[in-house]
mmCIF file with all atom_site columns, C-alpha atoms in Angstrom:
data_model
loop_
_atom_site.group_PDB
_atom_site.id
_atom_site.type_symbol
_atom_site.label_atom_id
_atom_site.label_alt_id
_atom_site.label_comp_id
_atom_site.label_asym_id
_atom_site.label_entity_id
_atom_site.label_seq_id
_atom_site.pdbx_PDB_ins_code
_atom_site.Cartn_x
_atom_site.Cartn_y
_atom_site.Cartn_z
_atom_site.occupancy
_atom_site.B_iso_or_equiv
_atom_site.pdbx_formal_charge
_atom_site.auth_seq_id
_atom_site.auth_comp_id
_atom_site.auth_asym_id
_atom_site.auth_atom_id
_atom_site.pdbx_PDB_model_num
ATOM 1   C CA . UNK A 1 1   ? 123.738 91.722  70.221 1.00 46.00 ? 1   UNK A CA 1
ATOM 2   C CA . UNK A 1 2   ? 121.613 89.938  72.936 1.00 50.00 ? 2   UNK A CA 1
ATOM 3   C CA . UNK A 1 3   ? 118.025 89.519  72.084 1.00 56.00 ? 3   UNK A CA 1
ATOM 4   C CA . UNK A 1 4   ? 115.653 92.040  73.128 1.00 62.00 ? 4   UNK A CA 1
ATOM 5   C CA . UNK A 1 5   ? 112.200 91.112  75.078 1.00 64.00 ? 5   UNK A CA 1
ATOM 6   C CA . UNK A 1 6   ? 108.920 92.466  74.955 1.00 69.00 ? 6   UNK A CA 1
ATOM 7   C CA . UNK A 1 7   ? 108.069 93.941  78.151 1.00 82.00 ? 7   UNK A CA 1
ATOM 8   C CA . UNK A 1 8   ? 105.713 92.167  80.024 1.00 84.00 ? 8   UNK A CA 1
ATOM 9   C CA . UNK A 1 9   ? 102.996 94.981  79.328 1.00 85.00 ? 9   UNK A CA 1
ATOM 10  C CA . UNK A 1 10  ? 103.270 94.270  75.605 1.00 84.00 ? 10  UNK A CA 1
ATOM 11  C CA . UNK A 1 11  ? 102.648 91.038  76.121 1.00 85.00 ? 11  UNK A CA 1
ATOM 12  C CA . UNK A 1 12  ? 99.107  91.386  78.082 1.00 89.00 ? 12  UNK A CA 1
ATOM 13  C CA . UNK A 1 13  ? 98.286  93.736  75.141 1.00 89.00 ? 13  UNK A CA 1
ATOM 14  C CA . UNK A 1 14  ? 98.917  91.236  72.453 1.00 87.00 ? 14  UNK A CA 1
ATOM 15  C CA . UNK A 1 15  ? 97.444  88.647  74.266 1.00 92.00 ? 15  UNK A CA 1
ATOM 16  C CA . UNK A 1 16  ? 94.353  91.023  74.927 1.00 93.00 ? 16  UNK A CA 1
ATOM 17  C CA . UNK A 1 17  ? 94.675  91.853  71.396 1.00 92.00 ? 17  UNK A CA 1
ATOM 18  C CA . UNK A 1 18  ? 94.235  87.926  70.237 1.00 95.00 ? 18  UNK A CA 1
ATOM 19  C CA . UNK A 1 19  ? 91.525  87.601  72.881 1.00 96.00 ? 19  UNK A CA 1
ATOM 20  C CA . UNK A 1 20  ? 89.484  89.972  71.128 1.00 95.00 ? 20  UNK A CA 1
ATOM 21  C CA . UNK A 1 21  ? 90.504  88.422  67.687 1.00 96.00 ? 21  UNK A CA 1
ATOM 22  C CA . UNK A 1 22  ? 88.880  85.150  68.817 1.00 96.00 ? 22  UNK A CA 1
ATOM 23  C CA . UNK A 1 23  ? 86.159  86.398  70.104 1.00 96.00 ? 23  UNK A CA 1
ATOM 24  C CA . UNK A 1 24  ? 85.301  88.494  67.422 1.00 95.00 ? 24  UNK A CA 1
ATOM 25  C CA . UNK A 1 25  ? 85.364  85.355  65.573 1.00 96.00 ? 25  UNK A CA 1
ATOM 26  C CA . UNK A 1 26  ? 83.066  83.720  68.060 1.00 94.00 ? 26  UNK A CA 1
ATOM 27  C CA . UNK A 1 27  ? 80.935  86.278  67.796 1.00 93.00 ? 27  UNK A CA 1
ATOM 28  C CA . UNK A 1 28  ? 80.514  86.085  63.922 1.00 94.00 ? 28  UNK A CA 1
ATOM 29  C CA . UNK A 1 29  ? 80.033  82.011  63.846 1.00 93.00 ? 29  UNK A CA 1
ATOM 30  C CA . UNK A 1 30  ? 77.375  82.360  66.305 1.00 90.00 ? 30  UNK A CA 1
ATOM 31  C CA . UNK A 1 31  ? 75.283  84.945  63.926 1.00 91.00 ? 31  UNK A CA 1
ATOM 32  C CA . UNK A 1 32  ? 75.890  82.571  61.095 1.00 91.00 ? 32  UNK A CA 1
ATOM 33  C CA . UNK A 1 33  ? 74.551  79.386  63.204 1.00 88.00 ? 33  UNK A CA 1
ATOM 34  C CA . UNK A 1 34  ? 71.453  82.190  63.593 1.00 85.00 ? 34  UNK A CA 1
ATOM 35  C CA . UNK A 1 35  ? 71.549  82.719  60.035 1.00 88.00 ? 35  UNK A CA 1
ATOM 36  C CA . UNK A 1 36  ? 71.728  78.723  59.277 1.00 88.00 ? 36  UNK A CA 1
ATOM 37  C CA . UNK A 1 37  ? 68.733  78.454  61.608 1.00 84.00 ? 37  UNK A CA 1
ATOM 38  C CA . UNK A 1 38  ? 66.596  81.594  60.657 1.00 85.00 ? 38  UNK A CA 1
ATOM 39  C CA . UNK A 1 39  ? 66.821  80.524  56.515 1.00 87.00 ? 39  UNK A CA 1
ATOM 40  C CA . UNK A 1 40  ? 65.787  76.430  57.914 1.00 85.00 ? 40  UNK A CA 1
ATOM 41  C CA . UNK A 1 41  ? 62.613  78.171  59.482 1.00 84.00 ? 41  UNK A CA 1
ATOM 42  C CA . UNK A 1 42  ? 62.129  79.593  56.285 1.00 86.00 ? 42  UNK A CA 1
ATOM 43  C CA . UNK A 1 43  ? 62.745  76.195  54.626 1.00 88.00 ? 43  UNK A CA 1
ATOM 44  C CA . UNK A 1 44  ? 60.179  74.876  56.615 1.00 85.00 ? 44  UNK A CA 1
ATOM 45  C CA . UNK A 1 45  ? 57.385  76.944  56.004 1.00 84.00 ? 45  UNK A CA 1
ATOM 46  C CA . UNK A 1 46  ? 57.924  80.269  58.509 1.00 81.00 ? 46  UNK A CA 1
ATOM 47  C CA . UNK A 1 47  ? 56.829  83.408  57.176 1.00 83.00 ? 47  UNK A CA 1
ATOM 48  C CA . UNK A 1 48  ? 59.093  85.581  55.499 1.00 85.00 ? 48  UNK A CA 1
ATOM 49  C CA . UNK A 1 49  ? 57.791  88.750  57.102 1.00 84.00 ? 49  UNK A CA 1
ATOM 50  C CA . UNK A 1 50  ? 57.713  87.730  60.666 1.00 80.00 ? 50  UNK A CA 1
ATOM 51  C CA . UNK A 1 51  ? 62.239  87.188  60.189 1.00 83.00 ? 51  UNK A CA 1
ATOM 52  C CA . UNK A 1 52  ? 62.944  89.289  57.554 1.00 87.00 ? 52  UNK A CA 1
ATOM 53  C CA . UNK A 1 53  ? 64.165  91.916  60.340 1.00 87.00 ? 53  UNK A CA 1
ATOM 54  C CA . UNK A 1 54  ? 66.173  88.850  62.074 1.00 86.00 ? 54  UNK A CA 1
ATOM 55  C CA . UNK A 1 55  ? 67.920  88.098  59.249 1.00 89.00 ? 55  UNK A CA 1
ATOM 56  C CA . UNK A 1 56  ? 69.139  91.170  58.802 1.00 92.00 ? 56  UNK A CA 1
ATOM 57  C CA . UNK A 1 57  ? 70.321  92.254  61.891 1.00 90.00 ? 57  UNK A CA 1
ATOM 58  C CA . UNK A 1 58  ? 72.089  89.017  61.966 1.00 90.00 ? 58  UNK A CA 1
ATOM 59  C CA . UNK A 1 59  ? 73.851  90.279  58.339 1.00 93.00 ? 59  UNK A CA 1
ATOM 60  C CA . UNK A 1 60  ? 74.297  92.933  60.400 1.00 93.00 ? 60  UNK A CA 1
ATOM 61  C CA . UNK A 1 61  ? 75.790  91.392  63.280 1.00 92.00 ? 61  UNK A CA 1
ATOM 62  C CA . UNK A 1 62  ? 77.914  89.507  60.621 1.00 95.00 ? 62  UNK A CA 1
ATOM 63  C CA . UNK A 1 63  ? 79.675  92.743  59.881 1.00 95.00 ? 63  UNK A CA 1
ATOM 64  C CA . UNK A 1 64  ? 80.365  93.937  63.108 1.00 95.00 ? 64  UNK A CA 1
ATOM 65  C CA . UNK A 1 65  ? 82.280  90.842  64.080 1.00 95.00 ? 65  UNK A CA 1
ATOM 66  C CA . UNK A 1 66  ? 84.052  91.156  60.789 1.00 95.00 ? 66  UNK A CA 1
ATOM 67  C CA . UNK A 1 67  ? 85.376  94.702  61.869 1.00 94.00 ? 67  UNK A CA 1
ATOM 68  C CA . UNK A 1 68  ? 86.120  93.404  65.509 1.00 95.00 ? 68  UNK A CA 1
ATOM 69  C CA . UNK A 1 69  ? 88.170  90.753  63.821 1.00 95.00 ? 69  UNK A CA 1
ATOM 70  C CA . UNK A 1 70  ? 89.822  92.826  61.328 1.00 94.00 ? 70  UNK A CA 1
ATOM 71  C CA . UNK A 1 71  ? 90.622  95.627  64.012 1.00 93.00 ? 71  UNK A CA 1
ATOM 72  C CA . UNK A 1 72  ? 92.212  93.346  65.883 1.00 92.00 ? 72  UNK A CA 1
ATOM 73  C CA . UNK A 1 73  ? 94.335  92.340  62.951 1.00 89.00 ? 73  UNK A CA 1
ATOM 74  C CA . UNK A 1 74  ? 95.480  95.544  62.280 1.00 86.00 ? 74  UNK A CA 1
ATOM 75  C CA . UNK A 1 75  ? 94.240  95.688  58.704 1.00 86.00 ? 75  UNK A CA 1
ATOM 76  C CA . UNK A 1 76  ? 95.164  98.671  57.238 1.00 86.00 ? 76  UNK A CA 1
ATOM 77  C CA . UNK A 1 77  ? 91.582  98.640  54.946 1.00 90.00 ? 77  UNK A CA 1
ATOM 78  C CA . UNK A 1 78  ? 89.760  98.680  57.859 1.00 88.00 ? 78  UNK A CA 1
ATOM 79  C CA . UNK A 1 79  ? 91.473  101.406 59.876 1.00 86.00 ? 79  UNK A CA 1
ATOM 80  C CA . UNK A 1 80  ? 91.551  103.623 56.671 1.00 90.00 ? 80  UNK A CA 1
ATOM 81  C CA . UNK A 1 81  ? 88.064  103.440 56.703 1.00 92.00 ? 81  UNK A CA 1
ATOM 82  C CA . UNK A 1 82  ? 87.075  103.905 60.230 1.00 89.00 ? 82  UNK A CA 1
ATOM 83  C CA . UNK A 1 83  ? 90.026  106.110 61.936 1.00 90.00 ? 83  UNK A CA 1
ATOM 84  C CA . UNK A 1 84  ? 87.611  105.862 65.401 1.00 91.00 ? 84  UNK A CA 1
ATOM 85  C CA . UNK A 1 85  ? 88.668  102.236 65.701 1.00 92.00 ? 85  UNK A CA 1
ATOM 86  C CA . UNK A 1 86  ? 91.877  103.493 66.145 1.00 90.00 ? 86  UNK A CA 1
ATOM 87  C CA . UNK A 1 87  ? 90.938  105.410 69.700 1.00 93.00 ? 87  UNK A CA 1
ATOM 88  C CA . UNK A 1 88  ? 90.229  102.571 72.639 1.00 93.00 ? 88  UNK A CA 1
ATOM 89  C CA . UNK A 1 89  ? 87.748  104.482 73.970 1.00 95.00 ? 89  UNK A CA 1
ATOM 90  C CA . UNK A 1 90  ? 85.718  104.291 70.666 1.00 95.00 ? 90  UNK A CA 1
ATOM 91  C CA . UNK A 1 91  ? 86.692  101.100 69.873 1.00 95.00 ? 91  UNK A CA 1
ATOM 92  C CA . UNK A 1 92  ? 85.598  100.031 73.583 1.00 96.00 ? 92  UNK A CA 1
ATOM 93  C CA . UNK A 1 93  ? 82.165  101.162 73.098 1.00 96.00 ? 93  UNK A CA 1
ATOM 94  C CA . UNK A 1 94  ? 81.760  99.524  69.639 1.00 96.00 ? 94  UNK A CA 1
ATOM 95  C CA . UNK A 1 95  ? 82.447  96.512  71.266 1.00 96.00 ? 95  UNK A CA 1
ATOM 96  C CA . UNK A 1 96  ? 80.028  96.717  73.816 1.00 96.00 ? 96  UNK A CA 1
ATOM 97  C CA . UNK A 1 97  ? 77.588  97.954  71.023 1.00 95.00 ? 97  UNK A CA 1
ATOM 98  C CA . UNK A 1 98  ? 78.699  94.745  69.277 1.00 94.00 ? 98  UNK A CA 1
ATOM 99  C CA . UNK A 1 99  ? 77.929  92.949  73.152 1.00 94.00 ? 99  UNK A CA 1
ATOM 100 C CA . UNK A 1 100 ? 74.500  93.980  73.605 1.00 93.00 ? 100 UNK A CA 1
ATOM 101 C CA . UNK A 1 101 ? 73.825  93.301  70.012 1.00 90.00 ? 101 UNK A CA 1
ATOM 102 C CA . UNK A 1 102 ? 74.633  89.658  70.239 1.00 89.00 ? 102 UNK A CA 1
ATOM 103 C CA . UNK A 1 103 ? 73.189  89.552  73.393 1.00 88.00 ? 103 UNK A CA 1
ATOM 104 C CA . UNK A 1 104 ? 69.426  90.701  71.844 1.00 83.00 ? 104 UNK A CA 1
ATOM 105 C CA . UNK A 1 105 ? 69.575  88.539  68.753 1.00 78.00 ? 105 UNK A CA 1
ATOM 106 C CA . UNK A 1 106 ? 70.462  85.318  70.631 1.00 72.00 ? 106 UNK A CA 1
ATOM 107 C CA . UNK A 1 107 ? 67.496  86.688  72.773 1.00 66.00 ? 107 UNK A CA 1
ATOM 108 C CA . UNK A 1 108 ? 65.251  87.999  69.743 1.00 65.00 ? 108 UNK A CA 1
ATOM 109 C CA . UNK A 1 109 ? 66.023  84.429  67.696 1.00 62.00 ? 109 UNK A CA 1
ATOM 110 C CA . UNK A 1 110 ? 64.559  82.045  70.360 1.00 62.00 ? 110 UNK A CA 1
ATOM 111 C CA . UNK A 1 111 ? 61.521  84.405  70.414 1.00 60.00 ? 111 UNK A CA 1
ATOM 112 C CA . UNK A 1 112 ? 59.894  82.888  67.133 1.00 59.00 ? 112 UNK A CA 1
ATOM 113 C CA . UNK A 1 113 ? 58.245  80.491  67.513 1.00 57.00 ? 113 UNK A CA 1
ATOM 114 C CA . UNK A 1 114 ? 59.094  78.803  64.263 1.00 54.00 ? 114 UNK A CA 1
ATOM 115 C CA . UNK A 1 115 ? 62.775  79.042  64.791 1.00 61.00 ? 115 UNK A CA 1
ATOM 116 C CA . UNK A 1 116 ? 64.387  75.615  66.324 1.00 66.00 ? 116 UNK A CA 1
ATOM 117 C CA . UNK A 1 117 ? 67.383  77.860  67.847 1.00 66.00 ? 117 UNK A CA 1
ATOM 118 C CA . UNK A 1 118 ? 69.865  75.334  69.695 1.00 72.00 ? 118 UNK A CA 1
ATOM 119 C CA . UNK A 1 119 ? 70.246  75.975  73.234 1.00 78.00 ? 119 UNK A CA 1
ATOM 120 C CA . UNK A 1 120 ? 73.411  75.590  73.142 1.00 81.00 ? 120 UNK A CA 1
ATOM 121 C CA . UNK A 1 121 ? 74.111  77.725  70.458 1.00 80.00 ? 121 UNK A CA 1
ATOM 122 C CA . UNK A 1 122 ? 72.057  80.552  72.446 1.00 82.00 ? 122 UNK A CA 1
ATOM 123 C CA . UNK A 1 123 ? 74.229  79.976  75.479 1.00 86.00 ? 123 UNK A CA 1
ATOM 124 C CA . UNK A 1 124 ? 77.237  80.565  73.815 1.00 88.00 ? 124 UNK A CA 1
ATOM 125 C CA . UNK A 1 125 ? 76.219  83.473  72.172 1.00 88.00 ? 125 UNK A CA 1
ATOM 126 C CA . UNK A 1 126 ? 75.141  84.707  75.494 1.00 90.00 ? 126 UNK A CA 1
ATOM 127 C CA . UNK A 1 127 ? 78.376  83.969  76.807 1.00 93.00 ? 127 UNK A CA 1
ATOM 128 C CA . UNK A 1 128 ? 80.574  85.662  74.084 1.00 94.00 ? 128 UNK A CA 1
ATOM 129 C CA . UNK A 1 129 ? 78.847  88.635  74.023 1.00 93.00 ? 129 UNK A CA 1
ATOM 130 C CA . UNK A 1 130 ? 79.369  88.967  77.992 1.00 95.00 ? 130 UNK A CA 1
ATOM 131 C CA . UNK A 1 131 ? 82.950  88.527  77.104 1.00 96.00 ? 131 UNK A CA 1
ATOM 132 C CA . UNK A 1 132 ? 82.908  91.232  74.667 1.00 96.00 ? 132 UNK A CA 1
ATOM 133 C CA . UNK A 1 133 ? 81.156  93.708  76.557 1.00 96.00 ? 133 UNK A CA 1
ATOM 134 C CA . UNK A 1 134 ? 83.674  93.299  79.358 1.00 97.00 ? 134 UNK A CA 1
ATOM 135 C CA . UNK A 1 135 ? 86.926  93.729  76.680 1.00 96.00 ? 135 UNK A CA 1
ATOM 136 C CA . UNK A 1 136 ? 84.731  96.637  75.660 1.00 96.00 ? 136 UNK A CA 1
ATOM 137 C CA . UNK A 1 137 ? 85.201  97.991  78.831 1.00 97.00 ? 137 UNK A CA 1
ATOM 138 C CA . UNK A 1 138 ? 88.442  97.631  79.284 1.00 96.00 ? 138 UNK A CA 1
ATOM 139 C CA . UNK A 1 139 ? 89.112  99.588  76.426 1.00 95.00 ? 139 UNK A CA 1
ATOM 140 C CA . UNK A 1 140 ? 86.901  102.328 77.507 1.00 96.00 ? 140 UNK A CA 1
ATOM 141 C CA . UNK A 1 141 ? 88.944  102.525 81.292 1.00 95.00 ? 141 UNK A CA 1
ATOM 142 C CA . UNK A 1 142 ? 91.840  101.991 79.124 1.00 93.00 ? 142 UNK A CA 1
ATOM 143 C CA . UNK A 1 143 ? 90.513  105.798 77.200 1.00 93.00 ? 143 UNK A CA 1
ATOM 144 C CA . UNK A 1 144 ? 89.739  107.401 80.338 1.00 94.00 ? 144 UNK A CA 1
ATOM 145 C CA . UNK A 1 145 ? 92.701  105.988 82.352 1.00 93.00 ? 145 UNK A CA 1
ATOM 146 C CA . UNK A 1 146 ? 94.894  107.580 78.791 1.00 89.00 ? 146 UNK A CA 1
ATOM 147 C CA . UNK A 1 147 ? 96.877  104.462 78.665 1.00 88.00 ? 147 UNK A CA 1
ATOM 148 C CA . UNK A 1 148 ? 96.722  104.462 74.884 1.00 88.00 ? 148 UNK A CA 1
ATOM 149 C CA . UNK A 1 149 ? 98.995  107.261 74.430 1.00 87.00 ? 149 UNK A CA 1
ATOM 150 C CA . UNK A 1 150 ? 101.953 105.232 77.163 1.00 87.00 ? 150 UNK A CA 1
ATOM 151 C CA . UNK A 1 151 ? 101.400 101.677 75.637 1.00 86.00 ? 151 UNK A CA 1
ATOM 152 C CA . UNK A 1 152 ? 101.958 103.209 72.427 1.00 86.00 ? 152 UNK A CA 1
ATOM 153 C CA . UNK A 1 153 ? 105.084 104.725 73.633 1.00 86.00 ? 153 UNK A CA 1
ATOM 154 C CA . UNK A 1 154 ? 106.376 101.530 75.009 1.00 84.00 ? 154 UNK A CA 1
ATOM 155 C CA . UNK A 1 155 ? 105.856 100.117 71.800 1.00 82.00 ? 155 UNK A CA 1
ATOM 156 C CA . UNK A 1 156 ? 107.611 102.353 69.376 1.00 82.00 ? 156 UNK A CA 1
ATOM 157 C CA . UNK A 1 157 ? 110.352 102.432 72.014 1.00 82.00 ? 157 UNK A CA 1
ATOM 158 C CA . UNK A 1 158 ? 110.718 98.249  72.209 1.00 79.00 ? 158 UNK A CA 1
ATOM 159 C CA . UNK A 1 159 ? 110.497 98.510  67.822 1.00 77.00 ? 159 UNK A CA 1
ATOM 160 C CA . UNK A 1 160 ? 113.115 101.052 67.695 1.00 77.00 ? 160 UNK A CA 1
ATOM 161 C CA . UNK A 1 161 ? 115.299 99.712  70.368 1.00 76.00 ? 161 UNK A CA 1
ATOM 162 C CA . UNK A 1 162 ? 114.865 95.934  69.558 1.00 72.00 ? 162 UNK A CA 1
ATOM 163 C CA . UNK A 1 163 ? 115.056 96.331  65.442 1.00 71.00 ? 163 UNK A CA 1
ATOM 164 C CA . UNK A 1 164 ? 111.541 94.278  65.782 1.00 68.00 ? 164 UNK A CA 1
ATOM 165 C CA . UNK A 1 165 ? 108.842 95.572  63.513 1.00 67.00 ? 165 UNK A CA 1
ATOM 166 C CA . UNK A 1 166 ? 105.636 94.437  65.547 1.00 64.00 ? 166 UNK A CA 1
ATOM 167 C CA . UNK A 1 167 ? 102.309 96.159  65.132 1.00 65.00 ? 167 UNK A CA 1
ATOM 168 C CA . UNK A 1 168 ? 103.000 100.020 65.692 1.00 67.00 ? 168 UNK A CA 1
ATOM 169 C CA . UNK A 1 169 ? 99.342  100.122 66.229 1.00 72.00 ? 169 UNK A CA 1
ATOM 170 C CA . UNK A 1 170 ? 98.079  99.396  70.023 1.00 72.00 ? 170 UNK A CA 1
#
């Protein structure tokens, strides 16, 4: 039997799929490098009550790229737990929830005056969370366009016809 390929569309959505793995991770090392820097203002003498809200929304922010991560892994914990992330269109707009998120703590963190944020650091936290806000959207056009219901089609057809068990999840 001759070895069946993935059609080129389920390739783009794995590779989509693996973008949005990475930069969910991205997005979660750049809230702990907040973190790291938030608790060494504290360390250093910054009030407790001027970042306790900083700290956590970057727990927060934490969380979020934990789910983004975990969605994109397919782990079955996480989709038992929210079904929604199973819907682009949902899952779109939690990412550019998760976006504009990053985008106001990189923002918010710089703001203190006691907190020696890395430019660097800010920039790329700026630049992820553009990223994610665009996969966002294209997973929200995605929705709208109903290409959910057809790439999931494709797939179960390429599982059943290839004897491949890949992700049955798009």
């Amino acid at each position: 039997m001759a070895e069946k390929y993935a059609p080129w569309q389920l390739v783009l959505l794995n590779f989509f799929r693996f973008l949005c793995f990475v930069i969910g991770l991205g997005i979660g090392i750049t809230y702990g490098m907040n973190l790291y820097y938030l608790f060494k203002a504290l360390i250093n003498g910054a009030d407790f009550l001027d970042l306790w809200f900083l700290l956590l929304l970057n727990l927060y922010g934490i969380f979020f790229a934990l789910i983004v991560v975990m969605v994109e892994f397919r782990s079955d914990f996480i989709l038992q737990h929210f079904p929604s992330m199973l819907e682009w269109g949902k899952r779109g707009l939690f990412y550019a929830f998760n976006g504009l998120l990053s985008l106001g703590m990189g923002a918010a963190n710089s703001s203190f005056p006691n907190v020696e944020n890395d430019e660097a650091v800010r920039r790329t936290q700026e630049y992820i969370a553009y990223i994610i806000i665009i996969l966002g959207a294209f997973y929200l056009l995605g929705a709208i366009l109903c290409l959910q219901g057809k790439a999931q089609r494709m797939r179960e057809r390429f599982n059943g016809e290839s004897g491949h068990k890949v992700s049955t999840i798009v």
